[in-house]
CSV table of C-alpha atoms and ligand atoms in Angstrom, one decimal:
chain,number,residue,atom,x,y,z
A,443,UNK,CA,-20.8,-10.4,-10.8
A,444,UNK,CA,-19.5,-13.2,-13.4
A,445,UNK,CA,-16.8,-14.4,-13.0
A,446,UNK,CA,-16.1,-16.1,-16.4
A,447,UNK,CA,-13.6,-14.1,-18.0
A,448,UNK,CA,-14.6,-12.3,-21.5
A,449,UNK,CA,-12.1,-13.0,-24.5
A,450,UNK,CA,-10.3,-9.7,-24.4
A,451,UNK,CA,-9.6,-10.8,-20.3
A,452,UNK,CA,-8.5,-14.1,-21.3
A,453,UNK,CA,-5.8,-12.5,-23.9
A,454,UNK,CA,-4.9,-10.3,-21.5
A,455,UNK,CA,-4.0,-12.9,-19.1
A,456,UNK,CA,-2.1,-15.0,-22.1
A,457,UNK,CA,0.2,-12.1,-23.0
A,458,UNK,CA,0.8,-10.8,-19.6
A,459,UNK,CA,1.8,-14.7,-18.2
A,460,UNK,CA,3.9,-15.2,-21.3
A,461,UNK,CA,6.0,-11.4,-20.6
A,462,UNK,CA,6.4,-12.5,-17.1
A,463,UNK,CA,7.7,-15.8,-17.9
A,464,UNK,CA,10.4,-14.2,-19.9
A,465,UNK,CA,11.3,-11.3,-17.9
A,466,UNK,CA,11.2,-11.8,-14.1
A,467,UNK,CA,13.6,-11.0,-12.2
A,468,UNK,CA,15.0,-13.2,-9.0
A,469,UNK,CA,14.0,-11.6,-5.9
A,470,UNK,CA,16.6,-9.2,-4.4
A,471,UNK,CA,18.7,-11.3,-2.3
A,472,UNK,CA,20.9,-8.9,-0.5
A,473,UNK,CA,20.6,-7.8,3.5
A,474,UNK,CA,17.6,-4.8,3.7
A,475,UNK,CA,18.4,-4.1,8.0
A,476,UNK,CA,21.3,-1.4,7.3
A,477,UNK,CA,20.6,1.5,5.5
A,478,UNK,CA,22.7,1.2,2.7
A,479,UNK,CA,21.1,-2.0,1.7
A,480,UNK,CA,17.6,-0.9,1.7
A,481,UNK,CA,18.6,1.4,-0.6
A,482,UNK,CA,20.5,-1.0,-3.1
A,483,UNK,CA,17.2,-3.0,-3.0
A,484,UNK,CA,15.6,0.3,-3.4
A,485,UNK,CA,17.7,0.6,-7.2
A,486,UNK,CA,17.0,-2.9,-7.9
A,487,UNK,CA,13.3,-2.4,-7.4
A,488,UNK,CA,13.3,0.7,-9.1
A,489,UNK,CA,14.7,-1.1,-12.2
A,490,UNK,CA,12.5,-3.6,-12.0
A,491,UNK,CA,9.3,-1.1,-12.0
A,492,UNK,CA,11.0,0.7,-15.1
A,493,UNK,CA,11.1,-2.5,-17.3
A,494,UNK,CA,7.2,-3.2,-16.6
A,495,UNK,CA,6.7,0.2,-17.5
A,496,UNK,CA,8.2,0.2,-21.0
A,497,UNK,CA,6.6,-2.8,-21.5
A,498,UNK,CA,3.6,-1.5,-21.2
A,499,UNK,CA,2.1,-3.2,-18.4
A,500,UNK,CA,2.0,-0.2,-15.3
A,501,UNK,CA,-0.9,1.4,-14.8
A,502,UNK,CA,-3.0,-0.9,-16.1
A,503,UNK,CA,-6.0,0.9,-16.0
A,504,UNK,CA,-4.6,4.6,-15.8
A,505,UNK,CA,-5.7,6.8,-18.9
A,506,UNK,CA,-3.6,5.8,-22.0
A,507,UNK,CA,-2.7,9.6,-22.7
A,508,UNK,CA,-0.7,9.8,-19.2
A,509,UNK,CA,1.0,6.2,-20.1
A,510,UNK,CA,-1.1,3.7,-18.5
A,511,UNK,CA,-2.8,0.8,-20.6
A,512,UNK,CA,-6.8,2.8,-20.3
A,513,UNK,CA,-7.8,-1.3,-19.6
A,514,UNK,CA,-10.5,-2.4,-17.0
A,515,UNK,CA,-10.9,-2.5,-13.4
A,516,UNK,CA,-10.9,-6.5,-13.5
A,517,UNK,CA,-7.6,-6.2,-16.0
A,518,UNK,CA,-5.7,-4.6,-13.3
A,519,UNK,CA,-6.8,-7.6,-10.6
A,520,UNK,CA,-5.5,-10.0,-13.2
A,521,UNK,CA,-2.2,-8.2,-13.6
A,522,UNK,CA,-1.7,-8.3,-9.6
A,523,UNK,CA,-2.9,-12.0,-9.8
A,524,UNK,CA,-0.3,-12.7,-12.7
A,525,UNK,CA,2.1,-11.2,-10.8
A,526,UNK,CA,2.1,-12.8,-7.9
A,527,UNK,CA,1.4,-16.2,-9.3
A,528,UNK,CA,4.8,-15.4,-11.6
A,529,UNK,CA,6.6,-14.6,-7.8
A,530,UNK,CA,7.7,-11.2,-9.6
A,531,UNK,CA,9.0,-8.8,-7.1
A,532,UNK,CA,6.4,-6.1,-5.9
A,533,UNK,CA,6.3,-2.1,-8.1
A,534,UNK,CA,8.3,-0.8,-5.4
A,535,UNK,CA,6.2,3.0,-6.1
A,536,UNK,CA,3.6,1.8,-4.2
A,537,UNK,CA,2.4,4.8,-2.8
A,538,UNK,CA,2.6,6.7,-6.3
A,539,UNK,CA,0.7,3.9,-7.9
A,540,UNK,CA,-1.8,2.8,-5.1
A,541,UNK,CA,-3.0,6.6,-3.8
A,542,UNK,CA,-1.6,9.3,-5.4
A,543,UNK,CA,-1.3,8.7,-8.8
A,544,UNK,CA,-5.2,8.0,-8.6
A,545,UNK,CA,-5.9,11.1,-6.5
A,546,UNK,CA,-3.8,13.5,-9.1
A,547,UNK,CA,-5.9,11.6,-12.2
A,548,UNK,CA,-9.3,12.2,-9.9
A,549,UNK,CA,-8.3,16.2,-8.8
A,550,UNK,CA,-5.4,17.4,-10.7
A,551,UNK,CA,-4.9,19.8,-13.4
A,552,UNK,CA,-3.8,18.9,-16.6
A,553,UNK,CA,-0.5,20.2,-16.3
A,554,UNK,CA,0.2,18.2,-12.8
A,555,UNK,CA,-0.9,15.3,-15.0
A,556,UNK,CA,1.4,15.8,-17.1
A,557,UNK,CA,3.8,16.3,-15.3
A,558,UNK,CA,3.5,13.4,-12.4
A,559,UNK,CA,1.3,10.5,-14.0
A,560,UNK,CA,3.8,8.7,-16.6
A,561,UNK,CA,6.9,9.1,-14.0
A,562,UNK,CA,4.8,7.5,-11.3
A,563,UNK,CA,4.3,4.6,-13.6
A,564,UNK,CA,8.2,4.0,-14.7
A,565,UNK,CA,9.1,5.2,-11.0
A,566,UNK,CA,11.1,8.2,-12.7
A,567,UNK,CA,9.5,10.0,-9.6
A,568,UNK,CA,9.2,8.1,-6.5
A,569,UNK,CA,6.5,9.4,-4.0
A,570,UNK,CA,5.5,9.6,-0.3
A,571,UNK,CA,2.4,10.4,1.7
A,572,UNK,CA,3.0,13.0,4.1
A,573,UNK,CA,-0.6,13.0,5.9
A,574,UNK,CA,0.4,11.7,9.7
A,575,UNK,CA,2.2,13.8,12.1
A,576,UNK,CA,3.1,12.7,15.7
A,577,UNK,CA,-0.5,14.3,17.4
A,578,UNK,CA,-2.3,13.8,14.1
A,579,UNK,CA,-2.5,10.0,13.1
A,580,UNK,CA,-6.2,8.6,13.2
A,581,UNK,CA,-7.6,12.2,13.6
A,582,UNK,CA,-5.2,13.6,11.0
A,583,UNK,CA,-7.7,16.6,10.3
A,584,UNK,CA,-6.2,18.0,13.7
A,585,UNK,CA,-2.6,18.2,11.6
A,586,UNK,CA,-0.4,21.4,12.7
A,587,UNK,CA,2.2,21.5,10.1
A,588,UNK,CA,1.5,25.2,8.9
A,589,UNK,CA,1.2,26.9,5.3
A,590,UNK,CA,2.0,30.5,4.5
A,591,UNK,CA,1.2,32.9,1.8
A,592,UNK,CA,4.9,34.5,0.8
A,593,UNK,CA,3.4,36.1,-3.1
A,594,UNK,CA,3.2,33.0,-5.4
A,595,UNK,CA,4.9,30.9,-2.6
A,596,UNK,CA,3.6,28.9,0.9
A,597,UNK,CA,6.0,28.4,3.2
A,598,UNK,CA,5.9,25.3,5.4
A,599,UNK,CA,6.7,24.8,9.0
A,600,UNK,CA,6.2,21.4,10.8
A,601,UNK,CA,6.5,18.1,10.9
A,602,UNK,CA,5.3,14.1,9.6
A,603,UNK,CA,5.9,11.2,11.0
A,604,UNK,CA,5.6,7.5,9.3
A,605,UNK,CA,6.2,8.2,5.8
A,606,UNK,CA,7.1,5.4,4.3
A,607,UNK,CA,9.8,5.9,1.7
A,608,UNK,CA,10.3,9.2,2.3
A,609,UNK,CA,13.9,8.5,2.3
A,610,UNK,CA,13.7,7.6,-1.4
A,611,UNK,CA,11.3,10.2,-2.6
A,612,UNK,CA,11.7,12.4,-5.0
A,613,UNK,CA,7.9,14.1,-4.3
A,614,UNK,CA,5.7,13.9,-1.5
A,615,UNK,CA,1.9,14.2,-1.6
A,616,UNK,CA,1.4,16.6,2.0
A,617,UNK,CA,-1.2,17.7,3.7
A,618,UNK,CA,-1.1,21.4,5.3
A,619,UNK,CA,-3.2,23.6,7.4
A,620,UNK,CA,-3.5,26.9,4.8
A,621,UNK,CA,-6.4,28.5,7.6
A,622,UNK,CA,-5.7,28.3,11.5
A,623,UNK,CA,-9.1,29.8,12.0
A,624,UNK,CA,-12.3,27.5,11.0
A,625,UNK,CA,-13.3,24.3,12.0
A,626,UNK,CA,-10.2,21.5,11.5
A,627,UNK,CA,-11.5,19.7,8.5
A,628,UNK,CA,-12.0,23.2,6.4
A,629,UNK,CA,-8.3,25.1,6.8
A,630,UNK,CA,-6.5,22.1,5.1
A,631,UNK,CA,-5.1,22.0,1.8
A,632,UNK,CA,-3.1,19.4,-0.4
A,633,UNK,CA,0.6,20.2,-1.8
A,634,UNK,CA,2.8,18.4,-4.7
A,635,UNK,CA,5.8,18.7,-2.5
A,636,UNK,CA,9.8,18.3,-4.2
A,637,UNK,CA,11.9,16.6,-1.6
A,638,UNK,CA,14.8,18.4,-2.3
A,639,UNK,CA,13.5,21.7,-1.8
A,640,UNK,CA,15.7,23.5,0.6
A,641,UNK,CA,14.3,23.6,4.1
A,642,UNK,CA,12.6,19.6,3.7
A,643,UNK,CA,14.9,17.3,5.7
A,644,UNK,CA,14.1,13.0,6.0
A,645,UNK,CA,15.8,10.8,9.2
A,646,UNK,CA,14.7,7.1,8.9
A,647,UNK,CA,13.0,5.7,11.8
A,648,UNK,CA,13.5,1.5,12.5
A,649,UNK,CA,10.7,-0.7,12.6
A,650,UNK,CA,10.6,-3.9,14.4
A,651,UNK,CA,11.5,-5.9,10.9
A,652,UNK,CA,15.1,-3.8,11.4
A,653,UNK,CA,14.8,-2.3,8.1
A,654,UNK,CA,14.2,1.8,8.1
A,655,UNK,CA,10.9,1.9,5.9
A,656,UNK,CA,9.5,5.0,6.9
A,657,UNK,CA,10.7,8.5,8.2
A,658,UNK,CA,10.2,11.5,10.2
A,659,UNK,CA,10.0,14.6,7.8
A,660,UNK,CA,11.0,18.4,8.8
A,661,UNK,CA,9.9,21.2,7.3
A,662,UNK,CA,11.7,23.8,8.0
A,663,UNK,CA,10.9,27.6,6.0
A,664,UNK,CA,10.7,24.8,2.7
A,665,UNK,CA,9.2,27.5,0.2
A,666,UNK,CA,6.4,25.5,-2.3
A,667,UNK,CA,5.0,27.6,-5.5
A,668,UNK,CA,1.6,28.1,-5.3
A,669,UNK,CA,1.0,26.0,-8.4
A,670,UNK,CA,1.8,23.1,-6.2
A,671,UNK,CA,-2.0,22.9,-4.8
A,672,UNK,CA,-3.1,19.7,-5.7
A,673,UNK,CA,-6.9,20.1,-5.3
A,674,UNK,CA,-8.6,23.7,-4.4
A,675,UNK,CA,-7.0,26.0,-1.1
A,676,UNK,CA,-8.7,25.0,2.0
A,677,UNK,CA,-10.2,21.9,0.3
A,678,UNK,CA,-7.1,19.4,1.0
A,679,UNK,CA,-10.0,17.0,3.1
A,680,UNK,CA,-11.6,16.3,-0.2
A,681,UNK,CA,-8.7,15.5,-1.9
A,682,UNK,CA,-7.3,13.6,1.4
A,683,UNK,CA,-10.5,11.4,1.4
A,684,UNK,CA,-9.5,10.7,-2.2
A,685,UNK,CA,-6.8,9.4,-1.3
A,686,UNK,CA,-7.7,7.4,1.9
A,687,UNK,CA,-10.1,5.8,0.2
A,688,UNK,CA,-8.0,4.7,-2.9
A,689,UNK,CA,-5.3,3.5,-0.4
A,690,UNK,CA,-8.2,1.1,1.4
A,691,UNK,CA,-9.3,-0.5,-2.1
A,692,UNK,CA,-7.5,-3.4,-2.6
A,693,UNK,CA,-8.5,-5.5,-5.6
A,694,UNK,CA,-7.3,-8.5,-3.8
A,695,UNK,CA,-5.9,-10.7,-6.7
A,696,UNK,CA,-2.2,-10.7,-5.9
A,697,UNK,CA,-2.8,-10.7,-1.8
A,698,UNK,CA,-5.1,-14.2,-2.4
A,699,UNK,CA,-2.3,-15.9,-4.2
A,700,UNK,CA,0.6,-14.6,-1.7
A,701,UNK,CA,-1.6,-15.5,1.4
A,702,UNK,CA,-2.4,-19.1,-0.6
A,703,UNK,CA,1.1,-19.7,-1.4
A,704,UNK,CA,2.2,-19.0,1.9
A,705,UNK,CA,-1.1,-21.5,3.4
A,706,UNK,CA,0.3,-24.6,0.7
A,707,UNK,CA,3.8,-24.1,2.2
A,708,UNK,CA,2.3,-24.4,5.7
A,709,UNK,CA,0.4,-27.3,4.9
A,710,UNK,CA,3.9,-29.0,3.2
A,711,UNK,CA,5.8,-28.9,6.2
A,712,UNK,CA,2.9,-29.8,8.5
A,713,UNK,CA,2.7,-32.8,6.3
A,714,UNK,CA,6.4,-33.9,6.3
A,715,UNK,CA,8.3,-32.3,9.1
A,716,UNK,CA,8.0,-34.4,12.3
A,717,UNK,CA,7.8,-32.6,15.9
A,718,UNK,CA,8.3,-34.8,19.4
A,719,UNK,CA,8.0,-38.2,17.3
A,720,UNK,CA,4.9,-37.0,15.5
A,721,UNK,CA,4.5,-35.5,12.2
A,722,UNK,CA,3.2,-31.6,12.9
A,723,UNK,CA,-0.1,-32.2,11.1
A,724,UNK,CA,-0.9,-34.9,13.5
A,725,UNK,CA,-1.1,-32.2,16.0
A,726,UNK,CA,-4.7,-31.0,16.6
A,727,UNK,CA,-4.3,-27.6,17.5
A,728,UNK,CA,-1.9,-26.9,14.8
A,729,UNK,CA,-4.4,-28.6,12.3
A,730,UNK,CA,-7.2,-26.8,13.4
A,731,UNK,CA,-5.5,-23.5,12.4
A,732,UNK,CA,-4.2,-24.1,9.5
A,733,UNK,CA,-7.4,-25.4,8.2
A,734,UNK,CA,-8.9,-22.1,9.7
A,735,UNK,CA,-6.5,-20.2,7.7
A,736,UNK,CA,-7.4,-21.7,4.7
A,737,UNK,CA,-11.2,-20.9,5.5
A,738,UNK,CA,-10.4,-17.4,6.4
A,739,UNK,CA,-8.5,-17.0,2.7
A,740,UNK,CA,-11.7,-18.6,0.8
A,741,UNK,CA,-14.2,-15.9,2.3
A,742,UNK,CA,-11.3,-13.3,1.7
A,743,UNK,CA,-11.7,-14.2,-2.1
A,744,UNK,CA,-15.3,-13.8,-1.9
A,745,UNK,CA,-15.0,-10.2,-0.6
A,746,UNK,CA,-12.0,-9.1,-2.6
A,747,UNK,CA,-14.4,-10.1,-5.7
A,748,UNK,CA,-17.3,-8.2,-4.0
A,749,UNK,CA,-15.1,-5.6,-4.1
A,750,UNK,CA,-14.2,-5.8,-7.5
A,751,UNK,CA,-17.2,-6.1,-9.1
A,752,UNK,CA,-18.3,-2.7,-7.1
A,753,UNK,CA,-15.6,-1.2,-8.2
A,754,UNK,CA,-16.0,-2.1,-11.4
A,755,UNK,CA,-19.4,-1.0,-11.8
A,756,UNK,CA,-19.0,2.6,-9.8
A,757,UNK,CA,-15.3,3.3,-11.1
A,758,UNK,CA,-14.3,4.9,-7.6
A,759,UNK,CA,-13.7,2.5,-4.4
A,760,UNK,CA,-16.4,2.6,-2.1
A,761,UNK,CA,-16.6,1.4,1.7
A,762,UNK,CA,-16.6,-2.3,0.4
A,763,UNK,CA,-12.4,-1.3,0.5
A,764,UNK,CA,-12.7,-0.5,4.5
A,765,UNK,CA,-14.3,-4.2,5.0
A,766,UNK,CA,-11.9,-5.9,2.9
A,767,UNK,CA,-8.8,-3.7,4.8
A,768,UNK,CA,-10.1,-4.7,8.3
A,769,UNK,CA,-10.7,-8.6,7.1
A,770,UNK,CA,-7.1,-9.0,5.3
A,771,UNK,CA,-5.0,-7.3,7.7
A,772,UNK,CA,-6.8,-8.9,10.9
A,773,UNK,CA,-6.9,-12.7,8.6
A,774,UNK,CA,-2.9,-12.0,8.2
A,775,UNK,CA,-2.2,-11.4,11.6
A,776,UNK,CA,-3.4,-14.4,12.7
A,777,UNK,CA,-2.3,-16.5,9.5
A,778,UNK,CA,1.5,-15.4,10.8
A,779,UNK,CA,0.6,-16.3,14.2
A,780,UNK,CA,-0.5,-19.5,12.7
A,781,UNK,CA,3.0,-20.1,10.7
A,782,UNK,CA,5.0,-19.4,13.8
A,783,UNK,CA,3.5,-22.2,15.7
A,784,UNK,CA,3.2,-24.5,12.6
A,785,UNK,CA,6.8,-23.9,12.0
A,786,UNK,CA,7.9,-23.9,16.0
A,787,UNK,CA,11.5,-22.1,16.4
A,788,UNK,CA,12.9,-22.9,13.6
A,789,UNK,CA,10.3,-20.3,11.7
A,790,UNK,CA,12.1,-17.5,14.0
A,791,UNK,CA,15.7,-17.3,12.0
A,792,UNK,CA,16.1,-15.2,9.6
A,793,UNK,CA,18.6,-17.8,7.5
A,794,UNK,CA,15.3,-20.5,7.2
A,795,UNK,CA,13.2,-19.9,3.9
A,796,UNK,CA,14.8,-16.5,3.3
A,797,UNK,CA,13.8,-15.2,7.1
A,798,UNK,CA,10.3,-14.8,5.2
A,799,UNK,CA,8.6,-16.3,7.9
A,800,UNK,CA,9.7,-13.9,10.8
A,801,UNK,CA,9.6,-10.8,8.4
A,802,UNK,CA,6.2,-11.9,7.8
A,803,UNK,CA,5.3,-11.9,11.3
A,804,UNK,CA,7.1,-9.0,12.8
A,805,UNK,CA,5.6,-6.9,9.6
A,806,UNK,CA,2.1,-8.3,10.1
A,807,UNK,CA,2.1,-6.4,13.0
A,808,UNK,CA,1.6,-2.7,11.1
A,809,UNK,CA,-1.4,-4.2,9.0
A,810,UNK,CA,-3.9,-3.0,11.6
A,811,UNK,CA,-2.2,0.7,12.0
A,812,UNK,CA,-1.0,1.3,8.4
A,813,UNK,CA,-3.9,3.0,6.0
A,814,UNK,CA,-6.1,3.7,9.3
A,815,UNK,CA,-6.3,1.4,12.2
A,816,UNK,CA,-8.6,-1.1,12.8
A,817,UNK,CA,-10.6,1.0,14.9
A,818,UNK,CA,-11.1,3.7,12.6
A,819,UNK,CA,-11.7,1.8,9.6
A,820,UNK,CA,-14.7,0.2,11.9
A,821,UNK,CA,-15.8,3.3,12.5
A,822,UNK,CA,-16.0,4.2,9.1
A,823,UNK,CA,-18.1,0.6,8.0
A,824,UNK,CA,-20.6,1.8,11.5
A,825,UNK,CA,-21.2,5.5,10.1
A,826,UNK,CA,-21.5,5.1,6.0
A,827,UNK,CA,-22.3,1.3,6.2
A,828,UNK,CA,-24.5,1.4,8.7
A,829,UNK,CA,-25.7,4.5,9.7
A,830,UNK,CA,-24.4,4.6,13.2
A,831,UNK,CA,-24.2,8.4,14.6
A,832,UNK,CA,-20.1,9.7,14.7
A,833,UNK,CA,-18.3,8.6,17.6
A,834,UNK,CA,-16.8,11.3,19.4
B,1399,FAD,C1,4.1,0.7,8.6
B,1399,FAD,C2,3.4,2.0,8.6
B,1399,FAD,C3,3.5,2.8,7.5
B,1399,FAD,C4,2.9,4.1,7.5
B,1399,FAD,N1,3.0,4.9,6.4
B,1399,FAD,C5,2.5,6.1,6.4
B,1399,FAD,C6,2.7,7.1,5.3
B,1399,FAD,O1,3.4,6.7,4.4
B,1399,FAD,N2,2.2,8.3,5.4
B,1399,FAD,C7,1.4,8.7,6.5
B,1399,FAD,O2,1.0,9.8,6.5
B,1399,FAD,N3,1.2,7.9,7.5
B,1399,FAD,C8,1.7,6.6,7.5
B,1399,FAD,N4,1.5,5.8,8.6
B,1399,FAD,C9,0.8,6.3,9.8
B,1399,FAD,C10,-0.6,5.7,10.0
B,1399,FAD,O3,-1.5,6.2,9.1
B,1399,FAD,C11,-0.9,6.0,11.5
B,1399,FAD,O4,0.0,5.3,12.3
B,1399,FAD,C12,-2.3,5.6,11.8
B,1399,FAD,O5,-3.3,6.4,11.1
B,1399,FAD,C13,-2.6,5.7,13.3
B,1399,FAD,O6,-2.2,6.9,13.8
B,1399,FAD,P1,-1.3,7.0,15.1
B,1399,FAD,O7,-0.1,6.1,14.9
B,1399,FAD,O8,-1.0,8.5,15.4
B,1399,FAD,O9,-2.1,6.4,16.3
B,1399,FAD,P2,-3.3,7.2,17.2
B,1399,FAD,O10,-4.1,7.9,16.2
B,1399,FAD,O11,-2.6,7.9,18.2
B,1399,FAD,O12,-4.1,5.9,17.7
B,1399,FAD,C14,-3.7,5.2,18.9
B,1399,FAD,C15,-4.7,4.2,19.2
B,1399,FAD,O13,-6.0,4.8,19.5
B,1399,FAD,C16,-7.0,4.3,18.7
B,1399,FAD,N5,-8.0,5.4,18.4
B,1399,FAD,C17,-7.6,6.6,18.0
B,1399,FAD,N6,-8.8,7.3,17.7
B,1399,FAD,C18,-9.8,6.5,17.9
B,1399,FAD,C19,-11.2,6.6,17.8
B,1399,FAD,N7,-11.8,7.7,17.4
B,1399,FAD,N8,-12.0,5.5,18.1
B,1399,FAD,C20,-11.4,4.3,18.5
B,1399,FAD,N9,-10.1,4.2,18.6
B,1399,FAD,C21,-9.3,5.2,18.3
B,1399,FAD,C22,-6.3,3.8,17.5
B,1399,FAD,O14,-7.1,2.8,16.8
B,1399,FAD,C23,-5.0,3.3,18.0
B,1399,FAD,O15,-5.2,1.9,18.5
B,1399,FAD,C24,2.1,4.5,8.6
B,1399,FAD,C25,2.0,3.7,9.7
B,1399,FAD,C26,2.6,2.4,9.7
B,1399,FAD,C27,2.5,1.5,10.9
């Protein structure tokens, strides 16, 4: 791939750095651990993602006639660059920008289109994955929660588990079993499901951070029209694999300059702060891992570009997205392990540097679950990398 930017990438760039250094926001500064103030950071998020979108810069390279900007592949890597370079606070959407807008422009009809793709982008709808239940995480094709024929109507019974956001959604891409009786992978199909049809009921579950991210989800008799399918009947595995594997792509750009920022801040204190008598970086250990950090970041850039450029060739991600998962979410975990001792117990309270540091850690700790865990997403490099026969 070359790496040189063209002219039209270069402008790009310009414009984008110049809108961000007028407009960004501070970072939301309030407490996230009770419930109420997730959800004020939720509205303050939710603003933010608005005022991108009428700016023009979501869904940077979504088709223009659903509101996104129809610009490259490598575009989008330098808007998540820009972005984090500019500190602006994350598109809180995540999950209706990173997976399912993607899967409803890939299998959709025109009229879900229509419908879902511009609200995604200015977070008019917010949006949840409802694929894991609490026996069907890794193997989610064994997934019990059941769909019914009623006339133009299914009717669902069951339950997720670990749907992040669910709390705040207004639509929920989930995940059904339409046919009891063939093989697991074939009796699945893929609904556009309202969260405030009757019969759909959300309680928050804590994570280890303290906050309440994600959710358990009932269904209990919720009726969903027919027209809802995202996908064909019975062919929800397709349209999950869509999914999955948009939700493993990760252009990398913004991650590199987070993970870098954090690396320079390590380096700053293991340069000035003194420990026992000694400055930190005189320690050996502690210099021998950050310096392994920054090693670590360098030949993650060199496989987020790998990935880019195969994405930008093909157009749909590819298994290059597994590799990259397993390296950044593996490289993070020990980055934060890294920042913990660098820092010593200072790094622990939540009132030092914004309680960054120990979010960062206790969060790190989902990297290798979230989107497939490292197991699985090794067992998909060994069978469509590889070759390896399935594991059992
Ligand atoms: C922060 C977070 C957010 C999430 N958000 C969502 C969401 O929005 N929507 C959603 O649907 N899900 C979500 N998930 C769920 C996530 O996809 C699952 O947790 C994950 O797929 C693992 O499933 P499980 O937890 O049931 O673990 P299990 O599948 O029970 O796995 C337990 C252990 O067994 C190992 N294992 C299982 N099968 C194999 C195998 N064949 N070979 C080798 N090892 C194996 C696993 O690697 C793991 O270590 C989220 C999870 C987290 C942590």
């Amino acid at each position: 791939m070359d790496l040189k930017p063209t002219p039209q990438e270069q402008q790009f760039r310009e414009e984008l750095r110049a809108w961000l250094k007028d407009n960004v926001p501070p970072s939301y500064a309030g407490e996230t651990e009770t419930d109420e103030g997730k959800r004020l950071e939720f509205e303050y998020l939710k603003a933010w993602q608005k005022k991108v979108f009428d700016a023009g810069w979501a869904g940077i390279s979504w088709p223009k006639e659903y509101g996104g900007r129809g610009a490259t592949v490598v575009e989008q890597a330098i808007f998540q660059e820009e972005f984090a370079l500019a500190g602006a606070p994350g598109l809180v959407n995540a999950l209706g920008l990173g997976i399912i807008g993607p899967t409803i422009i890939a299998v959709g009809t025109e009229e879900q289109k229509q419908k879902h793709i511009s609200n995604i982008l200015s977070c008019e709808e917010m949006w949840c994955q409802g694929f894991s239940e609490p026996n069907a995480g890794s193997d989610v094709a064994s997934l019990g929660t059941k769909a019914v024929l009623d006339g133009d109507h299914y009717i669902i019974n069951g339950q997720k588990i670990w749907t992040t956001y669910a709390h705040f959604s207004d639509w929920c891409l989930l995940l059904v079993r339409t046919d009891p009786d063939v093989p697991k992978h074939k009796g699945i199909t893929a609904l556009l499901v309202d969260m405030k049809t009757p019969g759909v009921e959300v309680r928050p579950l804590r994570q280890i951070t303290g906050e309440a991210e994600f959710n358990e989800v009932f269904f209990n008799n919720a009726r969903i029209p027919v027209a809802n399918v995202l996908g064909k009947v019975n062919e929800g595995w397709t349209t999950a694999i869509t999914t999955l594997m948009n939700e493993r792509a990760n252009l990398g750009g913004g991650m590199y300059i987070a993970f870098s920022k954090q690396i320079g801040k390590l380096v700053e204190h293991a340069r000035t702060t003194m420990n026992n008598g000694k400055i930190v970086a005189q320690d050996p250990i502690i210099r021998q891992k950050i310096a392994q950090s920054y090693l670590e970041l360098e030949v993650f850039k060199h496989n987020a570009n790998r990935a880019l450029s195969k994405m930008s060739k093909y157009k749909v991600p590819g298994a290059e997205g597994s590799i990259l998962k397993i390296y950044w979410s593996e490289m993070n975990q020990r980055l934060q392990q890294t920042a913990m001792e660098t820092l010593g117990p200072v790094g622990q309270l939540h009132g030092f540097d914004n309680g960054d540091w120990v979010y960062g850690y206790l969060r790190c700790r989902a990297n290798t679950i979230e989107a497939g865990t490292s197991e699985i997403v090794r067992n998909i490099v060994a069978e469509r990398v590889l070759g390896l026969p399935k594991s059992y």
